Coordinates of N, CA and C in Angstrom, one line a residue:
Chain A
X413 N -6.5 -3.3 -30.6 CA -5.0 -2.9 -30.6 C -4.9 -1.4 -30.5
X414 N -4.3 -0.9 -29.5 CA -4.2 0.6 -29.3 C -3.2 1.1 -30.3
X415 N -3.6 2.2 -30.9 CA -2.7 3.0 -31.8 C -2.6 4.4 -31.4
X416 N -1.5 5.1 -31.7 CA -1.3 6.5 -31.3 C -0.8 7.3 -32.5
X417 N -1.2 8.5 -32.6 CA -0.8 9.4 -33.6 C -0.6 10.8 -33.1
X418 N 0.7 11.3 -33.3 CA 1.0 12.7 -32.8 C 0.6 13.7 -33.9
X419 N 0.2 14.9 -33.5 CA 0.0 16.0 -34.4 C 0.4 17.3 -33.8
X420 N 0.7 18.3 -34.6 CA 1.1 19.6 -34.1 C 2.0 20.3 -35.1
X421 N 2.3 21.5 -34.8 CA 3.3 22.3 -35.6 C 4.6 21.7 -35.7
X422 N 5.3 21.7 -36.8 CA 6.6 21.2 -37.0 C 7.7 22.2 -36.7
X423 N 7.3 23.5 -36.6 CA 8.2 24.6 -36.4 C 7.7 25.5 -35.3
X424 N 8.5 25.8 -34.4 CA 8.2 26.7 -33.3 C 9.3 27.7 -33.1
X425 N 8.9 28.9 -32.8 CA 10.0 30.0 -32.6 C 10.5 29.9 -31.2
X426 N 11.8 30.3 -31.0 CA 12.4 30.3 -29.7 C 11.5 31.2 -28.8
X427 N 11.4 30.8 -27.5 CA 10.7 31.4 -26.4 C 9.2 31.2 -26.5
X428 N 8.7 30.6 -27.6 CA 7.3 30.3 -27.7 C 7.0 28.9 -27.0
X429 N 5.7 28.5 -27.2 CA 5.2 27.3 -26.6 C 5.0 26.2 -27.6
X430 N 5.6 25.1 -27.3 CA 5.4 23.9 -28.2 C 4.2 23.1 -27.7
X431 N 3.3 22.9 -28.7 CA 2.0 22.2 -28.3 C 1.8 21.0 -29.3
X432 N 1.7 19.8 -28.7 CA 1.4 18.6 -29.5 C 0.2 17.9 -28.9
X433 N -0.4 17.1 -29.8 CA -1.6 16.3 -29.4 C -1.3 14.9 -29.8
X434 N -1.8 13.9 -29.0 CA -1.7 12.5 -29.4 C -3.1 12.0 -29.4
X435 N -3.5 11.5 -30.5 CA -4.8 10.9 -30.7 C -4.7 9.4 -30.5
X436 N -5.5 8.8 -29.6 CA -5.5 7.4 -29.4 C -6.7 6.7 -30.0
X437 N -6.4 5.6 -30.7 CA -7.5 4.8 -31.2 C -7.3 3.3 -30.7
X438 N -8.5 2.6 -30.7 CA -8.4 1.2 -30.3 C -8.5 1.0 -28.8
X439 N -8.7 2.1 -28.1 CA -8.8 2.0 -26.6 C -9.1 3.3 -26.0
X440 N -9.7 3.4 -24.8 CA -10.0 4.6 -24.2 C -8.9 5.1 -23.3
X441 N -8.6 6.4 -23.4 CA -7.5 6.9 -22.5 C -7.9 7.0 -21.1
X442 N -9.2 6.9 -20.8 CA -9.7 6.9 -19.5 C -9.9 5.5 -18.8
X443 N -9.5 4.5 -19.6 CA -9.6 3.2 -19.0 C -8.4 2.3 -19.5
X444 N -8.3 1.1 -19.1 CA -7.3 0.2 -19.6 C -6.0 0.2 -18.9
X445 N -5.8 1.2 -18.0 CA -4.6 1.1 -17.1 C -3.4 1.7 -17.8
X446 N -3.5 2.3 -19.0 CA -2.3 2.9 -19.6 C -1.9 4.2 -18.9
X447 N -0.6 4.5 -18.9 CA 0.0 5.7 -18.6 C 0.4 6.4 -19.8
X448 N -0.3 7.5 -20.2 CA -0.1 8.1 -21.6 C 1.1 9.0 -21.5
X449 N 2.1 8.6 -22.3 CA 3.5 9.1 -22.1 C 3.9 9.9 -23.3
X450 N 4.8 10.9 -23.0 CA 5.6 11.6 -24.0 C 7.0 11.3 -23.9
X451 N 7.7 11.1 -25.0 CA 9.1 10.8 -25.0 C 9.7 11.5 -26.2
X452 N 10.9 12.1 -26.1 CA 11.5 12.8 -27.2 C 12.9 12.2 -27.5
X453 N 13.3 12.4 -28.8 CA 14.5 11.9 -29.3 C 15.2 13.1 -30.0
X454 N 16.3 13.6 -29.5 CA 17.0 14.6 -30.1 C 17.7 14.1 -31.4
X455 N 17.9 14.9 -32.4 CA 18.4 14.4 -33.7 C 19.7 13.6 -33.6
X456 N 19.6 12.3 -34.0 CA 20.8 11.5 -34.0 C 21.2 11.0 -32.6
X457 N 20.3 11.2 -31.6 CA 20.7 10.9 -30.2 C 19.7 10.0 -29.6
X458 N 19.9 9.9 -28.3 CA 19.1 8.9 -27.5 C 17.7 9.5 -27.2
X459 N 17.1 8.8 -26.3 CA 15.7 9.0 -25.9 C 15.6 9.6 -24.5
X460 N 14.6 10.5 -24.4 CA 14.4 11.2 -23.1 C 12.9 11.1 -22.7
X461 N 12.7 10.6 -21.6 CA 11.3 10.5 -21.0 C 10.9 11.9 -20.6
X462 N 9.7 12.3 -21.1 CA 9.2 13.7 -20.7 C 8.2 13.6 -19.6
X463 N 7.2 12.7 -19.6 CA 6.2 12.6 -18.6 C 5.0 11.9 -19.0
X464 N 4.1 11.7 -18.1 CA 2.8 11.0 -18.5 C 1.6 11.6 -17.8
X465 N 0.4 11.3 -18.3 CA -0.8 11.5 -17.7 C -1.5 10.1 -17.6
X466 N -1.9 9.7 -16.4 CA -2.5 8.4 -16.2 C -3.9 8.3 -16.7
X467 N -4.4 7.1 -16.7 CA -5.8 6.8 -17.1 C -6.8 7.6 -16.2
X468 N -6.3 7.9 -15.0 CA -7.2 8.6 -14.0 C -6.9 10.1 -14.0
X469 N -6.0 10.5 -14.8 CA -5.7 12.0 -14.9 C -4.5 12.5 -14.1
X470 N -3.9 11.6 -13.4 CA -2.7 12.0 -12.6 C -1.5 12.2 -13.6
X471 N -0.8 13.3 -13.3 CA 0.4 13.6 -14.1 C 1.7 13.4 -13.3
X472 N 2.8 13.1 -14.1 CA 4.1 12.9 -13.5 C 5.1 13.3 -14.6
X473 N 6.0 14.2 -14.1 CA 6.9 14.9 -15.1 C 8.4 14.6 -14.8
X474 N 9.2 14.6 -15.9 CA 10.6 14.6 -15.7 C 11.0 15.9 -15.0
X475 N 11.7 15.8 -13.8 CA 12.1 17.0 -13.1 C 12.9 18.0 -13.9
X476 N 13.6 17.5 -14.9 CA 14.4 18.4 -15.8 C 13.5 19.3 -16.6
X477 N 12.3 19.0 -16.8 CA 11.3 19.7 -17.7 C 10.1 20.3 -16.9
X478 N 10.0 19.9 -15.7 CA 8.8 20.1 -14.9 C 8.3 21.6 -14.9
X479 N 9.3 22.5 -14.8 CA 8.9 23.9 -14.7 C 8.3 24.5 -16.0
X480 N 8.5 23.8 -17.1 CA 8.0 24.3 -18.4 C 6.9 23.4 -19.0
X481 N 6.5 22.4 -18.3 CA 5.7 21.3 -18.9 C 4.3 21.2 -18.4
X482 N 3.4 21.0 -19.3 CA 2.0 20.6 -18.9 C 1.6 19.5 -19.8
X483 N 1.1 18.4 -19.2 CA 0.4 17.3 -20.0 C -1.0 17.2 -19.5
X484 N -1.9 17.3 -20.5 CA -3.3 17.3 -20.2 C -4.0 16.3 -21.1
X485 N -5.3 16.1 -20.9 CA -6.1 15.1 -21.7 C -7.5 15.7 -22.0
X486 N -8.1 15.2 -23.0 CA -9.4 15.4 -23.4 C -10.1 14.1 -23.7
X487 N -10.8 13.6 -22.7 CA -11.3 12.2 -22.8 C -12.4 12.1 -23.8
X488 N -13.1 13.3 -24.1 CA -14.2 13.3 -25.1 C -13.6 13.1 -26.5
X489 N -12.4 13.5 -26.7 CA -11.8 13.3 -28.0 C -10.8 12.2 -28.0
X490 N -10.6 11.5 -26.8 CA -9.6 10.4 -26.7 C -8.2 10.9 -27.1
X491 N -7.8 12.1 -26.6 CA -6.6 12.7 -26.9 C -5.9 13.1 -25.6
X492 N -4.5 13.1 -25.6 CA -3.8 13.8 -24.6 C -2.8 14.7 -25.2
X493 N -2.3 15.7 -24.5 CA -1.5 16.8 -25.1 C -0.3 17.1 -24.3
X494 N 0.6 17.8 -24.9 CA 1.8 18.3 -24.3 C 2.0 19.7 -24.6
X495 N 2.3 20.5 -23.6 CA 2.7 21.9 -23.8 C 4.0 22.2 -23.1
X496 N 5.0 22.7 -23.8 CA 6.3 23.0 -23.3 C 6.6 24.5 -23.6
X497 N 6.7 25.2 -22.6 CA 6.9 26.7 -22.7 C 8.4 27.1 -22.9
X498 N 8.5 28.3 -23.3 CA 9.9 28.9 -23.4 C 10.9 28.0 -24.1
X499 N 10.6 27.6 -25.2 CA 11.4 26.6 -25.9 C 12.7 27.3 -26.5
X500 N 13.7 26.4 -26.6 CA 15.0 26.8 -27.2 C 15.4 25.8 -28.2
X501 N 16.5 26.0 -28.9 CA 16.9 25.1 -29.9 C 17.2 23.7 -29.3
X502 N 17.5 23.6 -28.0 CA 17.7 22.3 -27.3 C 16.4 21.5 -27.2
X503 N 15.3 22.1 -27.5 CA 14.0 21.3 -27.5 C 13.7 20.8 -28.9
X504 N 14.5 21.0 -29.9 CA 14.3 20.4 -31.2 C 14.5 18.9 -31.1
X505 N 13.5 18.2 -31.5 CA 13.5 16.7 -31.3 C 12.4 16.1 -32.1
X506 N 12.4 14.8 -32.2 CA 11.2 14.0 -32.6 C 10.5 13.7 -31.3
X507 N 9.2 14.0 -31.3 CA 8.4 13.8 -30.1 C 7.5 12.6 -30.4
X508 N 7.6 11.7 -29.4 CA 6.7 10.5 -29.5 C 5.7 10.5 -28.4
X509 N 4.5 10.0 -28.7 CA 3.6 9.6 -27.6 C 3.6 8.1 -27.6
X510 N 3.3 7.6 -26.4 CA 3.4 6.1 -26.2 C 2.5 5.7 -25.0
X511 N 2.1 4.5 -25.0 CA 1.4 3.9 -23.8 C 2.5 3.3 -22.9
X512 N 2.3 3.6 -21.6 CA 3.3 3.1 -20.7 C 2.6 2.4 -19.5
X513 N 3.5 1.8 -18.7 CA 3.0 1.2 -17.4 C 3.8 1.8 -16.3
X514 N 3.5 1.4 -15.1 CA 4.3 1.8 -13.9 C 4.7 0.6 -13.1
X515 N 5.7 0.7 -12.3 CA 6.1 -0.3 -11.4 C 6.4 0.4 -10.0
X516 N 6.3 -0.3 -9.0 CA 6.6 0.2 -7.6 C 7.9 -0.3 -7.1
X517 N 8.8 0.6 -6.8 CA 10.1 0.3 -6.2 C 10.2 1.0 -4.9
X518 N 10.3 0.1 -3.8 CA 10.4 0.7 -2.5 C 9.3 1.7 -2.2
X519 N 8.1 1.4 -2.7 CA 6.9 2.3 -2.4 C 6.8 3.5 -3.3
X520 N 7.8 3.6 -4.2 CA 7.8 4.8 -5.1 C 7.4 4.3 -6.5
X521 N 6.5 5.1 -7.1 CA 6.0 4.8 -8.5 C 7.1 5.2 -9.5
X522 N 7.4 4.2 -10.4 CA 8.4 4.5 -11.4 C 7.8 4.1 -12.8
X523 N 7.8 5.0 -13.8 CA 7.4 4.6 -15.1 C 8.2 3.4 -15.6
X524 N 7.6 2.4 -16.2 CA 8.4 1.3 -16.6 C 8.5 1.3 -18.1
X525 N 8.2 0.2 -18.8 CA 8.4 0.2 -20.2 C 7.3 0.9 -21.0
X526 N 7.6 1.1 -22.3 CA 6.7 1.8 -23.2 C 6.3 1.0 -24.4
X527 N 5.0 0.8 -24.6 CA 4.5 0.1 -25.7 C 3.0 0.2 -25.7
X528 N 2.3 0.6 -26.8 CA 2.9 1.0 -28.1 C 3.4 2.4 -28.2
X529 N 3.9 2.8 -29.4 CA 4.4 4.1 -29.7 C 3.7 4.7 -30.9
X530 N 3.6 6.0 -30.9 CA 3.2 6.7 -32.2 C 4.4 6.7 -33.1
X531 N 4.1 7.2 -34.3 CA 5.2 7.3 -35.3 C 6.2 8.4 -35.0
X532 N 5.8 9.4 -34.2 CA 6.7 10.5 -33.9 C 6.5 11.7 -34.8
X533 N 6.7 12.9 -34.3 CA 6.7 14.1 -35.1 C 7.9 14.9 -34.8
X534 N 8.5 15.4 -35.8 CA 9.7 16.3 -35.7 C 9.2 17.7 -35.4
X535 N 9.8 18.3 -34.3 CA 9.5 19.7 -33.9 C 10.9 20.4 -34.0
X536 N 11.0 21.4 -34.8 CA 12.2 22.2 -34.9 C 11.9 23.6 -34.2
X537 N 12.8 24.0 -33.4 CA 12.7 25.3 -32.7 C 13.7 26.2 -33.5
X538 N 13.2 27.1 -34.2 CA 14.0 28.0 -35.0 C 13.2 29.3 -35.3
X539 N 14.0 30.4 -35.4 CA 13.3 31.7 -35.8 C 13.2 31.8 -37.3
Chain B
X281 N 20.0 11.0 -11.6 CA 19.4 10.0 -12.5 C 20.4 8.9 -12.8
X282 N 19.9 7.7 -13.1 CA 20.7 6.5 -13.4 C 21.2 6.7 -14.9
X283 N 22.5 6.6 -15.0 CA 23.1 6.7 -16.4 C 23.3 5.3 -16.9
X284 N 22.8 5.1 -18.2 CA 22.9 3.9 -18.9 C 23.9 4.0 -20.0
X285 N 24.9 3.1 -20.0 CA 26.0 3.2 -21.0 C 26.0 1.9 -21.8
X286 N 25.8 2.1 -23.1 CA 25.8 0.9 -24.0 C 27.2 0.8 -24.7
X287 N 27.5 -0.4 -25.0 CA 28.7 -0.7 -25.9 C 28.5 -2.0 -26.7
X288 N 29.1 -2.0 -27.9 CA 29.7 -0.9 -28.6 C 28.7 0.1 -29.1
X289 N 29.2 1.2 -29.7 CA 28.3 2.2 -30.3 C 27.8 1.5 -31.6
X290 N 28.5 0.7 -32.3 CA 28.0 0.0 -33.4 C 28.8 -1.3 -33.6
X291 N 28.2 -2.2 -34.3 CA 28.8 -3.5 -34.6 C 28.3 -4.0 -35.9
X292 N 29.2 -4.7 -36.6 CA 28.8 -5.3 -37.9 C 28.9 -6.8 -37.7
X293 N 27.9 -7.5 -38.1 CA 27.9 -9.0 -37.9 C 27.4 -9.7 -39.1
X294 N 28.0 -10.8 -39.5 CA 27.5 -11.5 -40.7 C 26.2 -12.1 -40.4
X295 N 25.4 -12.3 -41.5 CA 24.1 -12.9 -41.4 C 24.3 -14.3 -40.8
X296 N 23.4 -14.6 -39.9 CA 23.4 -15.9 -39.2 C 24.3 -16.0 -38.0
X297 N 25.2 -15.0 -37.8 CA 26.1 -15.0 -36.7 C 25.4 -14.3 -35.5
X298 N 26.1 -14.4 -34.4 CA 25.6 -13.9 -33.1 C 26.0 -12.4 -32.9
X299 N 25.0 -11.6 -32.5 CA 25.3 -10.2 -32.1 C 25.1 -10.0 -30.6
X300 N 26.0 -9.3 -30.0 CA 25.9 -9.1 -28.5 C 26.1 -7.6 -28.2
X301 N 25.1 -7.1 -27.5 CA 25.0 -5.7 -27.1 C 25.1 -5.6 -25.6
X302 N 25.9 -4.7 -25.1 CA 26.0 -4.6 -23.7 C 25.4 -3.3 -23.2
X303 N 25.0 -3.3 -22.0 CA 24.4 -2.1 -21.3 C 24.8 -2.2 -19.8
X304 N 25.3 -1.0 -19.4 CA 25.7 -1.0 -18.0 C 25.0 0.2 -17.3
X305 N 24.5 0.0 -16.1 CA 23.8 1.0 -15.4 C 24.7 1.6 -14.3
X306 N 24.6 2.8 -14.0 CA 25.5 3.5 -13.0 C 25.2 3.1 -11.6
X307 N 24.0 2.4 -11.4 CA 23.7 1.8 -10.1 C 22.8 0.6 -10.4
X308 N 22.8 -0.3 -9.4 CA 22.0 -1.5 -9.6 C 20.5 -1.2 -9.9
X309 N 20.0 -2.0 -10.8 CA 18.5 -1.9 -11.1 C 17.8 -3.1 -10.7
X310 N 18.4 -3.9 -9.9 CA 17.8 -5.1 -9.3 C 17.1 -4.7 -8.0
X311 N 15.7 -5.0 -8.1 CA 14.9 -4.7 -6.9 C 14.9 -6.0 -6.0
X312 N 15.6 -6.0 -4.9 CA 15.8 -7.2 -4.1 C 14.5 -7.8 -3.6
X313 N 13.5 -6.9 -3.4 CA 12.2 -7.4 -2.7 C 11.5 -8.4 -3.6
X314 N 11.6 -8.3 -4.9 CA 11.0 -9.2 -5.8 C 12.0 -9.9 -6.8
X315 N 13.3 -9.6 -6.6 CA 14.4 -10.2 -7.4 C 14.2 -9.9 -8.9
X316 N 13.6 -8.8 -9.2 CA 13.4 -8.4 -10.6 C 14.4 -7.4 -11.0
X317 N 14.8 -7.5 -12.3 CA 15.8 -6.5 -12.8 C 14.9 -5.5 -13.7
X318 N 14.9 -4.3 -13.3 CA 14.1 -3.3 -14.0 C 14.7 -2.7 -15.2
X319 N 14.8 -3.5 -16.3 CA 15.5 -3.1 -17.5 C 14.7 -3.6 -18.7
X320 N 14.6 -2.8 -19.7 CA 13.9 -3.1 -21.0 C 14.9 -2.8 -22.1
X321 N 14.6 -3.5 -23.2 CA 15.3 -3.3 -24.5 C 14.4 -3.0 -25.6
X322 N 14.8 -2.1 -26.5 CA 14.0 -1.7 -27.6 C 14.8 -1.8 -28.9
X323 N 14.1 -1.9 -30.0 CA 14.7 -1.9 -31.4 C 14.1 -0.8 -32.1
X324 N 15.0 0.0 -32.8 CA 14.5 1.1 -33.6 C 15.1 1.0 -35.0
X325 N 14.2 0.8 -36.0 CA 14.6 0.8 -37.4 C 14.5 2.2 -37.9
X326 N 15.2 2.5 -39.0 CA 15.2 3.9 -39.6 C 13.8 4.4 -39.9
X327 N 13.5 5.6 -39.4 CA 12.3 6.2 -39.7 C 11.1 5.7 -38.9
X328 N 11.4 4.8 -37.9 CA 10.3 4.2 -37.2 C 10.5 4.5 -35.7
X329 N 9.4 4.4 -34.9 CA 9.6 4.5 -33.4 C 10.2 3.3 -32.9
X330 N 10.8 3.4 -31.6 CA 11.3 2.2 -31.0 C 10.2 1.2 -30.8
X331 N 10.6 0.0 -30.8 CA 9.7 -1.2 -30.5 C 10.2 -2.0 -29.3
X332 N 9.3 -2.2 -28.4 CA 9.7 -3.0 -27.2 C 10.0 -4.4 -27.5
X333 N 11.2 -4.8 -27.1 CA 11.6 -6.2 -27.3 C 11.5 -7.1 -26.0
X334 N 12.1 -6.5 -25.0 CA 12.3 -7.3 -23.7 C 12.0 -6.4 -22.6
X335 N 11.4 -6.9 -21.5 CA 11.3 -6.2 -20.2 C 11.6 -7.1 -19.1
X336 N 11.8 -6.6 -17.9 CA 12.3 -7.4 -16.8 C 13.6 -8.1 -17.2
X337 N 14.4 -7.4 -18.0 CA 15.7 -7.9 -18.4 C 15.7 -9.1 -19.3
X338 N 14.7 -10.0 -19.2 CA 14.8 -11.2 -20.0 C 13.5 -11.7 -20.5
X339 N 12.4 -11.0 -20.3 CA 11.1 -11.4 -20.7 C 10.8 -10.8 -22.1
X340 N 10.6 -11.7 -23.1 CA 10.3 -11.2 -24.4 C 8.9 -10.8 -24.6
X341 N 8.7 -9.6 -25.2 CA 7.4 -9.1 -25.5 C 6.7 -10.1 -26.5
X342 N 5.4 -10.2 -26.5 CA 4.7 -11.1 -27.3 C 5.0 -10.8 -28.8
X343 N 5.3 -11.8 -29.6 CA 5.6 -11.7 -31.0 C 7.1 -11.4 -31.3
X344 N 7.9 -11.2 -30.3 CA 9.3 -11.0 -30.6 C 10.0 -12.4 -30.8
X345 N 10.7 -12.5 -31.9 CA 11.4 -13.8 -32.2 C 12.3 -14.3 -31.1
X346 N 12.4 -15.6 -31.0 CA 13.2 -16.1 -29.9 C 14.7 -16.1 -30.1
X347 N 15.1 -15.5 -31.3 CA 16.5 -15.3 -31.4 C 17.0 -14.1 -30.6
X348 N 16.0 -13.3 -30.1 CA 16.4 -12.2 -29.2 C 16.3 -12.7 -27.8
X349 N 17.3 -12.5 -27.0 CA 17.3 -12.8 -25.6 C 18.0 -11.8 -24.8
X350 N 17.6 -11.7 -23.5 CA 18.2 -10.7 -22.6 C 18.7 -11.4 -21.4
X351 N 19.8 -10.9 -20.8 CA 20.3 -11.5 -19.6 C 21.1 -10.4 -18.8
X352 N 21.5 -10.7 -17.6 CA 22.3 -9.8 -16.9 C 22.1 -9.8 -15.4
X353 N 23.0 -9.0 -14.7 CA 22.9 -9.0 -13.3 C 22.3 -7.6 -12.8
X354 N 22.8 -7.1 -11.7 CA 22.2 -5.8 -11.2 C 22.6 -4.6 -12.0
X355 N 23.8 -4.6 -12.6 CA 24.3 -3.4 -13.3 C 24.8 -3.7 -14.7
X356 N 25.0 -5.0 -15.1 CA 25.5 -5.3 -16.4 C 24.5 -6.2 -17.1
X357 N 24.1 -5.8 -18.3 CA 23.1 -6.5 -19.1 C 23.5 -6.7 -20.5
X358 N 22.9 -7.7 -21.1 CA 23.3 -8.1 -22.5 C 22.0 -8.4 -23.3
X359 N 22.0 -7.9 -24.5 CA 21.0 -8.3 -25.5 C 21.7 -9.1 -26.5
X360 N 21.2 -10.3 -26.8 CA 21.9 -11.2 -27.7 C 20.9 -11.5 -28.9
X361 N 21.4 -11.4 -30.1 CA 20.6 -11.8 -31.2 C 21.4 -13.1 -31.7
X362 N 20.8 -14.2 -31.6 CA 21.5 -15.5 -31.7 C 21.9 -15.8 -33.2
X363 N 21.1 -15.4 -34.1 CA 21.4 -15.6 -35.5 C 20.9 -14.4 -36.3
X364 N 21.8 -13.5 -36.6 CA 21.3 -12.2 -37.1 C 20.6 -12.3 -38.5
X365 N 19.5 -11.7 -38.6 CA 18.8 -11.7 -39.9 C 18.8 -10.3 -40.5
X366 N 18.6 -10.2 -41.8 CA 18.7 -8.9 -42.4 C 17.7 -7.9 -41.8
X367 N 16.6 -8.3 -41.3 CA 15.5 -7.4 -40.8 C 15.9 -6.9 -39.4
X368 N 17.0 -7.4 -38.8 CA 17.4 -7.0 -37.5 C 18.3 -5.8 -37.5
X369 N 18.7 -5.3 -38.7 CA 19.5 -4.1 -38.8 C 18.7 -2.9 -38.2
X370 N 19.2 -2.3 -37.2 CA 18.5 -1.3 -36.4 C 19.4 -0.8 -35.3
X371 N 18.9 0.2 -34.6 CA 19.6 0.7 -33.4 C 18.8 0.1 -32.2
X372 N 19.6 -0.4 -31.2 CA 19.0 -1.0 -30.0 C 19.3 -0.2 -28.8
X373 N 18.3 0.0 -28.0 CA 18.4 0.8 -26.8 C 18.0 0.0 -25.5
X374 N 18.8 0.2 -24.4 CA 18.3 -0.3 -23.1 C 17.7 0.8 -22.4
X375 N 16.9 0.5 -21.4 CA 16.2 1.5 -20.6 C 16.0 1.0 -19.2
X376 N 16.3 1.8 -18.2 CA 16.1 1.3 -16.8 C 14.8 1.9 -16.3
X377 N 14.1 1.2 -15.4 CA 12.9 1.7 -14.8 C 13.0 1.3 -13.3
X378 N 14.2 1.5 -12.7 CA 14.3 1.2 -11.3 C 14.1 2.5 -10.5
X379 N 14.5 3.6 -11.1 CA 14.2 4.9 -10.4 C 13.8 5.9 -11.4
X380 N 13.0 6.9 -11.0 CA 12.5 7.9 -11.9 C 13.4 9.1 -11.9
X381 N 13.7 9.7 -13.1 CA 13.0 9.4 -14.3 C 13.6 8.2 -15.0
X382 N 12.8 7.4 -15.7 CA 13.4 6.3 -16.5 C 14.4 6.9 -17.5
X383 N 15.5 6.2 -17.7 CA 16.6 6.7 -18.6 C 17.0 5.6 -19.6
X384 N 17.4 6.0 -20.7 CA 17.8 5.2 -21.8 C 19.3 5.2 -22.1
X385 N 19.9 4.1 -22.6 CA 21.2 4.1 -23.1 C 21.3 4.9 -24.4
X386 N 22.5 5.1 -24.9 CA 22.8 5.9 -26.1 C 22.5 5.2 -27.4
X387 N 22.3 3.9 -27.3 CA 22.0 3.1 -28.5 C 23.2 2.4 -29.1
X388 N 23.0 1.2 -29.7 CA 24.0 0.5 -30.4 C 23.4 0.2 -31.8
X389 N 24.2 0.6 -32.8 CA 23.7 0.3 -34.2 C 24.3 -1.0 -34.6
X390 N 23.4 -1.9 -35.1 CA 23.7 -3.2 -35.6 C 23.6 -3.2 -37.2
X391 N 24.7 -3.6 -37.8 CA 24.7 -3.6 -39.3 C 25.1 -5.0 -39.7
X392 N 25.0 -5.2 -41.0 CA 25.4 -6.5 -41.6 C 26.8 -6.4 -42.1
X393 N 27.7 -7.3 -41.8 CA 29.0 -7.3 -42.3 C 29.1 -7.8 -43.7

């Protein structure tokens, strides 16, 4: 049974870089066909898909965040990470890592549903 | 991006009664080539991450009680809890995966009346 756990600073200053790591247990991030995903939830609001890194290392980002975003992995530690640069208060959210899948629609890859999820970590952007 | 709109924002239902949550997409999420509806439902309890309930609009995830069911057409979808239990108090979200980026509805809070 795959389990995920987020870790990283809970407070980041404006204009700095938000860095989070997700540690996966119960399965290898280099196998199994999962698309290792980051999703965030702004306080009291809905959910926003951030992006993923696949089991083969391919990345795919939300266009709204692409210019500031890097998702990477360390297969030796069975971890994947998120770096979001130039943060503002609008980036304050609970950040979740999750396992995902993809589906093909008219020849285009689309991230599909997400399961399992980590417990989430609150990141506050404030000076 | 496809906009997902849920209604109502919240509802209160008596124990054992039916709860119905609606989700509308700004464009069809029905993929005609395979006749599949690219929509999922999640349940989020306070302090917990979302939990996948249903995908392909009506396929229950393993272990999800059969009182949860999903239905709908290309743009209008429904999550039904046939007999509300105390442990079903949560916020429910729909999510489309017809086009990227995948997008979520704003959530519907279900409470006990």
